Tab-separated table of C-alpha atoms in Angstrom:
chain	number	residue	atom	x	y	z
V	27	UNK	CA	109.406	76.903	83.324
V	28	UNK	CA	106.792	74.962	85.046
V	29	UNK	CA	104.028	75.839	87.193
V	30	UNK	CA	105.745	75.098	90.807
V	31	UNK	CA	108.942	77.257	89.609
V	32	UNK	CA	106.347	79.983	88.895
V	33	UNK	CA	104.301	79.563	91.685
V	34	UNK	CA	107.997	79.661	94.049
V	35	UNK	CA	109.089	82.663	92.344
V	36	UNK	CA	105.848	84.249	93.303
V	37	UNK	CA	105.692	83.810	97.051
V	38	UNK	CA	109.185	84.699	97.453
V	39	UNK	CA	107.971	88.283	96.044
V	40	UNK	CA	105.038	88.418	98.527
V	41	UNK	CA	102.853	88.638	94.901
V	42	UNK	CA	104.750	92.035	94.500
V	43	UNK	CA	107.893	93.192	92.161
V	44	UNK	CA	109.916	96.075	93.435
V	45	UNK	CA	113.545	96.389	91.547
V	46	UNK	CA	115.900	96.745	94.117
V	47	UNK	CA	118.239	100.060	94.562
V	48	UNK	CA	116.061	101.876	91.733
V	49	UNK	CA	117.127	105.250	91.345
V	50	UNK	CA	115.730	106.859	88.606
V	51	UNK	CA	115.692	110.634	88.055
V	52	UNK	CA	111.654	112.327	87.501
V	53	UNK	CA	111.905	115.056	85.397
V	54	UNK	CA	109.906	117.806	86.675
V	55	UNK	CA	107.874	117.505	83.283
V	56	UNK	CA	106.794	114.263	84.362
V	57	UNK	CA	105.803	115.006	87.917
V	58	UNK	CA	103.516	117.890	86.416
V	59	UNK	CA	101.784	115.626	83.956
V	60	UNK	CA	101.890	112.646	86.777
V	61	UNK	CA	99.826	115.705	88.979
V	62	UNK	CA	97.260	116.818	86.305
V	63	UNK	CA	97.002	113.424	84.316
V	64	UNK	CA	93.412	111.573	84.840
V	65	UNK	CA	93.015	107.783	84.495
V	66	UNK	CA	93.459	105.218	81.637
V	67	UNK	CA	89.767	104.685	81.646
V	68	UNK	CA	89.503	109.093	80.859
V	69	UNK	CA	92.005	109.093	77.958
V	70	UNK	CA	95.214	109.651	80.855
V	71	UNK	CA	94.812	113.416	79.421
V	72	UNK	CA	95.530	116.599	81.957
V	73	UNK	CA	93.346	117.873	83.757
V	74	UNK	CA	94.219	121.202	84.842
V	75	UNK	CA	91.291	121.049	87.790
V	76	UNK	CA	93.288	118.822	89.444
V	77	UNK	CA	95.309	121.129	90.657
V	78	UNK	CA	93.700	123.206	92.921
């Protein structure tokens, strides 16, 4: 694929890549650690302070 194929593919995404109709379930598991997990950079461990 060459560079102007690339470079069309990318402005008709705006720069951005959204899957379209993506429904996928969250377990409730996963929104708890998505609310008490810190950043990459920290280890992505929980933080339980984060909460409240």
């Amino acid at each position: 694929m060459d560079e102007a194929e690339l470079s069309r593919r990318d402005q008709a995404l705006n720069g951005v890549y959204a899957p379209v109709n993506r429904e996928r379930k969250v377990s409730a598991a996963l929104r708890a650690y998505a609310a008490m997990a810190t950043s990459a950079d920290k280890g992505a461990v929980r933080d339980v302070s984060k909460l409240g």
